[in-house]
Each structure stands twice: as structure tokens, then as C-alpha cells.
PDB file of N, CA and C in Angstrom:
ATOM      1  N   UNK F   1     -19.391   9.084  -5.461  1.00 66.00           N
ATOM      2  CA  UNK F   1     -18.063  10.037  -4.828  1.00 66.00           C
ATOM      3  C   UNK F   1     -18.688   9.898  -3.553  1.00 66.00           C
ATOM      4  N   UNK F   2     -19.829   9.649  -2.929  1.00 79.00           N
ATOM      5  CA  UNK F   2     -19.916   9.620  -1.410  1.00 79.00           C
ATOM      6  C   UNK F   2     -19.246   8.430  -0.925  1.00 79.00           C
ATOM      7  N   UNK F   3     -19.210   7.536  -1.469  1.00 90.00           N
ATOM      8  CA  UNK F   3     -18.461   6.136  -0.684  1.00 90.00           C
ATOM      9  C   UNK F   3     -16.991   6.455  -0.915  1.00 90.00           C
ATOM     10  N   UNK F   4     -16.358   7.010  -1.773  1.00 92.00           N
ATOM     11  CA  UNK F   4     -14.982   7.212  -1.916  1.00 92.00           C
ATOM     12  C   UNK F   4     -14.737   8.256  -0.626  1.00 92.00           C
ATOM     13  N   UNK F   5     -15.485   9.221  -0.669  1.00 92.00           N
ATOM     14  CA  UNK F   5     -14.849  10.285   0.468  1.00 92.00           C
ATOM     15  C   UNK F   5     -15.369   9.121   1.826  1.00 92.00           C
ATOM     16  N   UNK F   6     -16.317   8.390   1.870  1.00 89.00           N
ATOM     17  CA  UNK F   6     -16.290   7.844   3.468  1.00 89.00           C
ATOM     18  C   UNK F   6     -14.952   6.792   3.364  1.00 89.00           C
ATOM     19  N   UNK F   7     -14.667   6.295   2.395  1.00 90.00           N
ATOM     20  CA  UNK F   7     -13.510   5.451   2.191  1.00 90.00           C
ATOM     21  C   UNK F   7     -12.399   6.332   3.063  1.00 90.00           C
ATOM     22  N   UNK F   8     -12.089   7.313   2.187  1.00 92.00           N
ATOM     23  CA  UNK F   8     -11.007   8.333   2.725  1.00 92.00           C
ATOM     24  C   UNK F   8     -10.851   8.440   4.273  1.00 92.00           C
ATOM     25  N   UNK F   9     -11.980   9.022   4.748  1.00 92.00           N
ATOM     26  CA  UNK F   9     -12.485   9.602   5.989  1.00 92.00           C
ATOM     27  C   UNK F   9     -11.947   8.089   7.059  1.00 92.00           C
ATOM     28  N   UNK F  10     -12.426   7.014   6.315  1.00 89.00           N
ATOM     29  CA  UNK F  10     -12.317   5.782   7.400  1.00 89.00           C
ATOM     30  C   UNK F  10     -10.614   5.451   7.334  1.00 89.00           C
ATOM     31  N   UNK F  11      -9.959   5.775   6.325  1.00 92.00           N
ATOM     32  CA  UNK F  11      -8.727   5.759   6.241  1.00 92.00           C
ATOM     33  C   UNK F  11      -7.538   6.772   7.082  1.00 92.00           C
ATOM     34  N   UNK F  12      -8.310   7.705   6.788  1.00 94.00           N
ATOM     35  CA  UNK F  12      -7.738   8.880   7.782  1.00 94.00           C
ATOM     36  C   UNK F  12      -8.131   8.785   9.463  1.00 94.00           C
ATOM     37  N   UNK F  13      -9.015   7.910   9.730  1.00 92.00           N
ATOM     38  CA  UNK F  13      -9.145   7.941  11.214  1.00 92.00           C
ATOM     39  C   UNK F  13      -8.534   6.774  11.405  1.00 92.00           C
ATOM     40  N   UNK F  14      -8.539   5.538  10.565  1.00 94.00           N
ATOM     41  CA  UNK F  14      -7.593   4.667  11.158  1.00 94.00           C
ATOM     42  C   UNK F  14      -6.032   5.195  11.244  1.00 94.00           C
ATOM     43  N   UNK F  15      -5.360   5.944  10.685  1.00 95.00           N
ATOM     44  CA  UNK F  15      -4.114   6.331  10.405  1.00 95.00           C
ATOM     45  C   UNK F  15      -4.058   7.354  11.806  1.00 95.00           C
ATOM     46  N   UNK F  16      -4.928   8.034  12.255  1.00 95.00           N
ATOM     47  CA  UNK F  16      -5.154   8.871  13.100  1.00 95.00           C
ATOM     48  C   UNK F  16      -5.074   8.064  14.570  1.00 95.00           C
ATOM     49  N   UNK F  17      -5.906   6.620  14.665  1.00 95.00           N
ATOM     50  CA  UNK F  17      -5.971   6.103  15.811  1.00 95.00           C
ATOM     51  C   UNK F  17      -4.641   5.365  15.789  1.00 95.00           C
ATOM     52  N   UNK F  18      -4.013   4.912  14.629  1.00 96.00           N
ATOM     53  CA  UNK F  18      -2.715   4.126  14.666  1.00 96.00           C
ATOM     54  C   UNK F  18      -1.331   4.917  15.235  1.00 96.00           C
ATOM     55  N   UNK F  19      -1.696   6.242  14.858  1.00 97.00           N
ATOM     56  CA  UNK F  19      -0.935   6.938  15.491  1.00 97.00           C
ATOM     57  C   UNK F  19      -0.631   7.407  16.893  1.00 97.00           C
ATOM     58  N   UNK F  20      -2.198   7.106  17.621  1.00 96.00           N
ATOM     59  CA  UNK F  20      -2.081   7.618  19.107  1.00 96.00           C
ATOM     60  C   UNK F  20      -2.074   6.324  19.563  1.00 96.00           C
ATOM     61  N   UNK F  21      -2.441   4.996  19.127  1.00 94.00           N
ATOM     62  CA  UNK F  21      -1.709   3.765  19.499  1.00 94.00           C
ATOM     63  C   UNK F  21      -0.120   3.673  19.382  1.00 94.00           C
ATOM     64  N   UNK F  22       0.575   3.995  18.732  1.00 96.00           N
ATOM     65  CA  UNK F  22       1.953   4.317  18.843  1.00 96.00           C
ATOM     66  C   UNK F  22       2.480   5.324  19.899  1.00 96.00           C
ATOM     67  N   UNK F  23       1.396   6.289  19.944  1.00 96.00           N
ATOM     68  CA  UNK F  23       2.307   7.201  20.755  1.00 96.00           C
ATOM     69  C   UNK F  23       1.642   6.503  22.439  1.00 96.00           C
ATOM     70  N   UNK F  24       1.016   5.993  22.599  1.00 93.00           N
ATOM     71  CA  UNK F  24       0.375   5.119  23.731  1.00 93.00           C
ATOM     72  C   UNK F  24       1.452   3.749  24.095  1.00 93.00           C
ATOM     73  N   UNK F  25       1.959   3.552  23.035  1.00 93.00           N
ATOM     74  CA  UNK F  25       2.982   2.324  22.848  1.00 93.00           C
ATOM     75  C   UNK F  25       2.177   1.019  23.402  1.00 93.00           C
ATOM     76  N   UNK F  26       1.063   1.017  22.314  1.00 92.00           N
ATOM     77  CA  UNK F  26       0.023  -0.150  22.910  1.00 92.00           C
ATOM     78  C   UNK F  26       0.557  -1.468  22.100  1.00 92.00           C
ATOM     79  N   UNK F  27       1.039  -1.161  21.095  1.00 92.00           N
ATOM     80  CA  UNK F  27       1.668  -2.521  20.509  1.00 92.00           C
ATOM     81  C   UNK F  27       0.695  -3.085  19.811  1.00 92.00           C
ATOM     82  N   UNK F  28      -0.658  -2.403  19.098  1.00 94.00           N
ATOM     83  CA  UNK F  28      -1.152  -3.059  18.333  1.00 94.00           C
ATOM     84  C   UNK F  28      -0.964  -2.642  16.882  1.00 94.00           C
ATOM     85  N   UNK F  29      -1.053  -3.222  15.781  1.00 94.00           N
ATOM     86  CA  UNK F  29      -0.934  -3.356  14.682  1.00 94.00           C
ATOM     87  C   UNK F  29      -1.667  -2.718  13.680  1.00 94.00           C
ATOM     88  N   UNK F  30      -1.782  -2.114  12.497  1.00 95.00           N
ATOM     89  CA  UNK F  30      -3.005  -1.257  12.027  1.00 95.00           C
ATOM     90  C   UNK F  30      -4.345  -2.409  11.831  1.00 95.00           C
ATOM     91  N   UNK F  31      -3.834  -4.043  11.425  1.00 95.00           N
ATOM     92  CA  UNK F  31      -5.049  -4.393  10.930  1.00 95.00           C
ATOM     93  C   UNK F  31      -5.869  -4.805  12.355  1.00 95.00           C
ATOM     94  N   UNK F  32      -5.095  -5.204  13.352  1.00 95.00           N
ATOM     95  CA  UNK F  32      -5.858  -5.530  14.690  1.00 95.00           C
ATOM     96  C   UNK F  32      -6.630  -4.314  14.839  1.00 95.00           C
ATOM     97  N   UNK F  33      -6.023  -2.895  15.328  1.00 95.00           N
ATOM     98  CA  UNK F  33      -6.573  -2.006  15.338  1.00 95.00           C
ATOM     99  C   UNK F  33      -7.532  -1.569  14.648  1.00 95.00           C
ATOM    100  N   UNK F  34      -8.010  -1.918  13.377  1.00 95.00           N
ATOM    101  CA  UNK F  34      -8.963  -1.659  12.328  1.00 95.00           C
ATOM    102  C   UNK F  34      -9.861  -2.743  12.620  1.00 95.00           C
ATOM    103  N   UNK F  35      -9.761  -3.798  13.246  1.00 95.00           N
ATOM    104  CA  UNK F  35     -10.780  -5.041  13.760  1.00 95.00           C
ATOM    105  C   UNK F  35     -11.321  -4.513  15.076  1.00 95.00           C
ATOM    106  N   UNK F  36     -10.709  -4.241  15.905  1.00 95.00           N
ATOM    107  CA  UNK F  36     -11.188  -3.340  17.165  1.00 95.00           C
ATOM    108  C   UNK F  36     -11.843  -2.187  16.944  1.00 95.00           C
ATOM    109  N   UNK F  37     -11.594  -1.344  16.026  1.00 94.00           N
ATOM    110  CA  UNK F  37     -12.680   0.116  15.626  1.00 94.00           C
ATOM    111  C   UNK F  37     -13.918  -0.847  15.338  1.00 94.00           C
ATOM    112  N   UNK F  38     -13.665  -1.960  14.041  1.00 94.00           N
ATOM    113  CA  UNK F  38     -14.810  -2.443  13.989  1.00 94.00           C
ATOM    114  C   UNK F  38     -15.905  -2.883  14.486  1.00 94.00           C
ATOM    115  N   UNK F  39     -15.194  -3.661  15.392  1.00 96.00           N
ATOM    116  CA  UNK F  39     -16.187  -4.331  16.694  1.00 96.00           C
ATOM    117  C   UNK F  39     -16.903  -2.938  17.527  1.00 96.00           C
ATOM    118  N   UNK F  40     -16.094  -1.893  17.616  1.00 94.00           N
ATOM    119  CA  UNK F  40     -16.716  -1.128  18.408  1.00 94.00           C
ATOM    120  C   UNK F  40     -17.866  -0.528  17.608  1.00 94.00           C
ATOM    121  N   UNK F  41     -17.544  -0.140  16.027  1.00 93.00           N
ATOM    122  CA  UNK F  41     -18.511   0.044  15.571  1.00 93.00           C
ATOM    123  C   UNK F  41     -19.987  -0.400  15.200  1.00 93.00           C
ATOM    124  N   UNK F  42     -19.646  -1.669  15.975  1.00 96.00           N
ATOM    125  CA  UNK F  42     -20.787  -2.547  15.612  1.00 96.00           C
ATOM    126  C   UNK F  42     -21.560  -3.239  17.010  1.00 96.00           C
ATOM    127  N   UNK F  43     -21.110  -2.191  17.861  1.00 97.00           N
ATOM    128  CA  UNK F  43     -21.634  -2.179  19.466  1.00 97.00           C
ATOM    129  C   UNK F  43     -21.135  -2.989  20.405  1.00 97.00           C
ATOM    130  N   UNK F  44     -19.705  -3.551  20.131  1.00 97.00           N
ATOM    131  CA  UNK F  44     -19.138  -3.677  21.399  1.00 97.00           C
ATOM    132  C   UNK F  44     -18.713  -2.884  22.376  1.00 97.00           C
ATOM    133  N   UNK F  45     -18.604  -3.391  23.135  1.00 97.00           N
ATOM    134  CA  UNK F  45     -18.449  -2.343  24.300  1.00 97.00           C
ATOM    135  C   UNK F  45     -16.756  -2.012  24.644  1.00 97.00           C
ATOM    136  N   UNK F  46     -16.820  -0.952  24.196  1.00 96.00           N
ATOM    137  CA  UNK F  46     -15.034  -0.569  24.152  1.00 96.00           C
ATOM    138  C   UNK F  46     -14.459  -1.081  25.443  1.00 96.00           C
ATOM    139  N   UNK F  47     -14.586  -0.663  26.738  1.00 97.00           N
ATOM    140  CA  UNK F  47     -14.089  -0.993  27.624  1.00 97.00           C
ATOM    141  C   UNK F  47     -13.716  -2.645  28.009  1.00 97.00           C
ATOM    142  N   UNK F  48     -14.867  -3.443  27.398  1.00 97.00           N
ATOM    143  CA  UNK F  48     -14.827  -4.900  27.560  1.00 97.00           C
ATOM    144  C   UNK F  48     -13.312  -5.132  26.520  1.00 97.00           C
ATOM    145  N   UNK F  49     -13.430  -4.811  25.283  1.00 96.00           N
ATOM    146  CA  UNK F  49     -12.499  -5.256  24.109  1.00 96.00           C
ATOM    147  C   UNK F  49     -11.104  -4.827  24.654  1.00 96.00           C
ATOM    148  N   UNK F  50     -11.273  -3.721  25.630  1.00 94.00           N
ATOM    149  CA  UNK F  50      -9.755  -3.174  25.878  1.00 94.00           C
ATOM    150  C   UNK F  50      -9.349  -3.890  27.451  1.00 94.00           C
ATOM    151  N   UNK F  51     -10.343  -4.427  27.988  1.00 96.00           N
ATOM    152  CA  UNK F  51      -9.767  -5.847  29.286  1.00 96.00           C
ATOM    153  C   UNK F  51      -9.356  -6.894  28.364  1.00 96.00           C
ATOM    154  N   UNK F  52     -10.288  -7.258  27.229  1.00 95.00           N
ATOM    155  CA  UNK F  52      -9.653  -8.437  26.643  1.00 95.00           C
ATOM    156  C   UNK F  52      -8.220  -8.495  25.933  1.00 95.00           C
ATOM    157  N   UNK F  53      -8.035  -7.509  25.414  1.00 93.00           N
ATOM    158  CA  UNK F  53      -6.817  -7.104  24.560  1.00 93.00           C
ATOM    159  C   UNK F  53      -5.643  -7.058  25.877  1.00 93.00           C
ATOM    160  N   UNK F  54      -6.071  -6.532  27.026  1.00 92.00           N
ATOM    161  CA  UNK F  54      -4.582  -6.546  27.994  1.00 92.00           C
ATOM    162  C   UNK F  54      -4.347  -7.850  28.493  1.00 92.00           C
ATOM    163  N   UNK F  55      -5.732  -8.861  28.783  1.00 93.00           N
ATOM    164  CA  UNK F  55      -5.540  -9.962  29.142  1.00 93.00           C
ATOM    165  C   UNK F  55      -4.971 -10.699  28.042  1.00 93.00           C
ATOM    166  N   UNK F  56      -5.384 -10.712  26.855  1.00 90.00           N
ATOM    167  CA  UNK F  56      -4.523 -11.606  25.831  1.00 90.00           C
ATOM    168  C   UNK F  56      -2.827 -11.273  25.870  1.00 90.00           C
ATOM    169  N   UNK F  57      -2.937 -10.248  25.823  1.00 88.00           N
ATOM    170  CA  UNK F  57      -1.430  -9.286  25.833  1.00 88.00           C
ATOM    171  C   UNK F  57      -0.381  -9.862  26.556  1.00 88.00           C
ATOM    172  N   UNK F  58      -1.224 -10.092  27.894  1.00 88.00           N
ATOM    173  CA  UNK F  58      -0.161 -10.566  28.965  1.00 88.00           C
ATOM    174  C   UNK F  58      -0.228 -11.724  29.317  1.00 88.00           C
ATOM    175  N   UNK F  59      -1.055 -12.600  28.363  1.00 83.00           N
ATOM    176  CA  UNK F  59      -0.491 -14.128  28.495  1.00 83.00           C
ATOM    177  C   UNK F  59       0.636 -14.688  27.998  1.00 83.00           C
ATOM    178  N   UNK F  60       1.294 -15.773  28.718  1.00 82.00           N
ATOM    179  CA  UNK F  60       2.682 -16.014  27.990  1.00 82.00           C
ATOM    180  C   UNK F  60       2.283 -16.672  26.640  1.00 82.00           C
ATOM    181  N   UNK F  61       3.475 -16.538  26.038  1.00 74.00           N
ATOM    182  CA  UNK F  61       3.077 -17.366  24.506  1.00 74.00           C
ATOM    183  C   UNK F  61       3.440 -18.788  24.873  1.00 74.00           C
ATOM    184  N   UNK F  62       3.182 -19.464  23.621  1.00 75.00           N
ATOM    185  CA  UNK F  62       3.649 -21.266  23.845  1.00 75.00           C
ATOM    186  C   UNK F  62       5.081 -21.034  24.112  1.00 75.00           C
ATOM    187  N   UNK F  63       5.631 -22.401  25.040  1.00 73.00           N
ATOM    188  CA  UNK F  63       6.983 -22.217  25.317  1.00 73.00           C
ATOM    189  C   UNK F  63       7.621 -22.521  24.039  1.00 73.00           C
ATOM    190  N   UNK F  64       8.975 -22.383  23.895  1.00 70.00           N
ATOM    191  CA  UNK F  64       9.870 -22.335  22.880  1.00 70.00           C
ATOM    192  C   UNK F  64      10.084 -23.961  23.141  1.00 70.00           C
ATOM    193  N   UNK F  65      10.294 -24.510  22.003  1.00 75.00           N
ATOM    194  CA  UNK F  65      10.835 -26.038  22.040  1.00 75.00           C
ATOM    195  C   UNK F  65      12.395 -26.178  22.485  1.00 75.00           C
ATOM    196  N   UNK F  66      12.534 -26.877  23.307  1.00 68.00           N
ATOM    197  CA  UNK F  66      13.999 -27.281  23.577  1.00 68.00           C
ATOM    198  C   UNK F  66      14.887 -27.573  22.648  1.00 68.00           C
ATOM    199  N   UNK F  67      16.004 -27.500  22.791  1.00 63.00           N
ATOM    200  CA  UNK F  67      17.008 -28.161  21.499  1.00 63.00           C
ATOM    201  C   UNK F  67      17.276 -29.709  21.509  1.00 63.00           C
ATOM    202  N   UNK F  68      16.910 -30.620  22.515  1.00 59.00           N
ATOM    203  CA  UNK F  68      16.806 -31.960  22.679  1.00 59.00           C
ATOM    204  C   UNK F  68      15.665 -32.158  21.853  1.00 59.00           C
ATOM    205  N   UNK F  69      14.172 -31.439  21.943  1.00 57.00           N
ATOM    206  CA  UNK F  69      13.291 -32.004  21.438  1.00 57.00           C
ATOM    207  C   UNK F  69      13.190 -31.454  19.976  1.00 57.00           C
ATOM    208  N   UNK F  70      13.681 -30.303  19.694  1.00 56.00           N
ATOM    209  CA  UNK F  70      14.143 -30.245  18.158  1.00 56.00           C
ATOM    210  C   UNK F  70      14.810 -31.100  17.288  1.00 56.00           C
ATOM    211  N   UNK F  71      16.209 -31.355  17.850  1.00 56.00           N
ATOM    212  CA  UNK F  71      17.125 -32.337  17.232  1.00 56.00           C
ATOM    213  C   UNK F  71      16.358 -33.786  17.364  1.00 56.00           C
ATOM    214  N   UNK F  72      15.672 -34.329  18.433  1.00 55.00           N
ATOM    215  CA  UNK F  72      15.112 -35.251  18.092  1.00 55.00           C
ATOM    216  C   UNK F  72      14.113 -35.592  16.875  1.00 55.00           C
ATOM    217  N   UNK F  73      13.226 -34.440  16.842  1.00 55.00           N
ATOM    218  CA  UNK F  73      12.166 -34.421  15.865  1.00 55.00           C
ATOM    219  C   UNK F  73      12.898 -34.485  14.481  1.00 55.00           C
ATOM    220  N   UNK F  74      14.454 -33.713  14.302  1.00 54.00           N
ATOM    221  CA  UNK F  74      14.867 -33.735  13.318  1.00 54.00           C
ATOM    222  C   UNK F  74      15.463 -34.852  12.657  1.00 54.00           C
ATOM    223  N   UNK F  75      15.861 -35.793  13.717  1.00 53.00           N
ATOM    224  CA  UNK F  75      16.632 -37.200  13.426  1.00 53.00           C
ATOM    225  C   UNK F  75      15.354 -38.096  13.198  1.00 53.00           C
ATOM    226  N   UNK F  76      14.313 -37.996  13.721  1.00 53.00           N
ATOM    227  CA  UNK F  76      13.178 -38.856  13.328  1.00 53.00           C
ATOM    228  C   UNK F  76      12.752 -38.748  12.158  1.00 53.00           C
ATOM    229  N   UNK F  77      12.587 -37.231  11.268  1.00 56.00           N
ATOM    230  CA  UNK F  77      12.332 -37.159   9.988  1.00 56.00           C
ATOM    231  C   UNK F  77      13.492 -37.626   9.148  1.00 56.00           C
ATOM    232  N   UNK F  78      14.892 -37.673   9.661  1.00 55.00           N
ATOM    233  CA  UNK F  78      15.918 -38.093   8.925  1.00 55.00           C
ATOM    234  C   UNK F  78      15.748 -39.683   8.347  1.00 55.00           C
ATOM    235  N   UNK F  79      15.335 -40.366   9.721  1.00 56.00           N
ATOM    236  CA  UNK F  79      15.341 -41.542   9.715  1.00 56.00           C
ATOM    237  C   UNK F  79      14.134 -42.381  10.434  1.00 56.00           C
ATOM    238  N   UNK F  80      13.146 -42.286   9.138  1.00 54.00           N
ATOM    239  CA  UNK F  80      11.669 -42.724   9.977  1.00 54.00           C
ATOM    240  C   UNK F  80      11.113 -43.940  10.476  1.00 54.00           C
ATOM    241  N   UNK F  81      12.208 -44.666  10.457  1.00 55.00           N
ATOM    242  CA  UNK F  81      12.086 -46.155  10.969  1.00 55.00           C
ATOM    243  C   UNK F  81      12.305 -45.820  12.492  1.00 55.00           C
ATOM    244  N   UNK F  82      12.652 -44.822  13.015  1.00 49.00           N
ATOM    245  CA  UNK F  82      12.784 -45.114  14.541  1.00 49.00           C
ATOM    246  C   UNK F  82      11.444 -44.886  15.205  1.00 49.00           C
TER     247      UNK F  82
END
């Protein structure tokens, strides 16, 4: 019984944290938030985690492939002898 109550409390806590995250417009999904909470529970410094999340979210993503690169890749697959 005790573990069922602990699981319910953990789910409620995650839901509350997710609602707060949405209000603050962090852009974190439930899974990511759950991982961050678990890391904090295991002793990781929350301020260091917050800094890391900010740095990662500010990094530009990989560049999108250009139309020329996409079409040449398609034609290479269509004619493998090239």
C-alpha cells in the first residue's frame, strides 16, 4: 500500500511541476522534467542543471539540409552508379 501511495505522490508532484513549468514557459516536456527531478533527487546541483538546460536550449540546432543536397542524395539513391 505504501508504494502505491508513494507512486501517486510522485505522479502528483510531477504534474504540479509540469504545470509550473508551463506557466513559466520553460518548454520542458514531462519526460525531461521527470529526468531533471530525478537528477536533483540523486544530489545533482539544481542550479548547475538549470544552467546546463539553458545552454542546451540556446544552442542552434543542426543546419537543415539544402534543397540541392537533398535532391542530389535522392538522385544518388535512384541511380547508384553515380
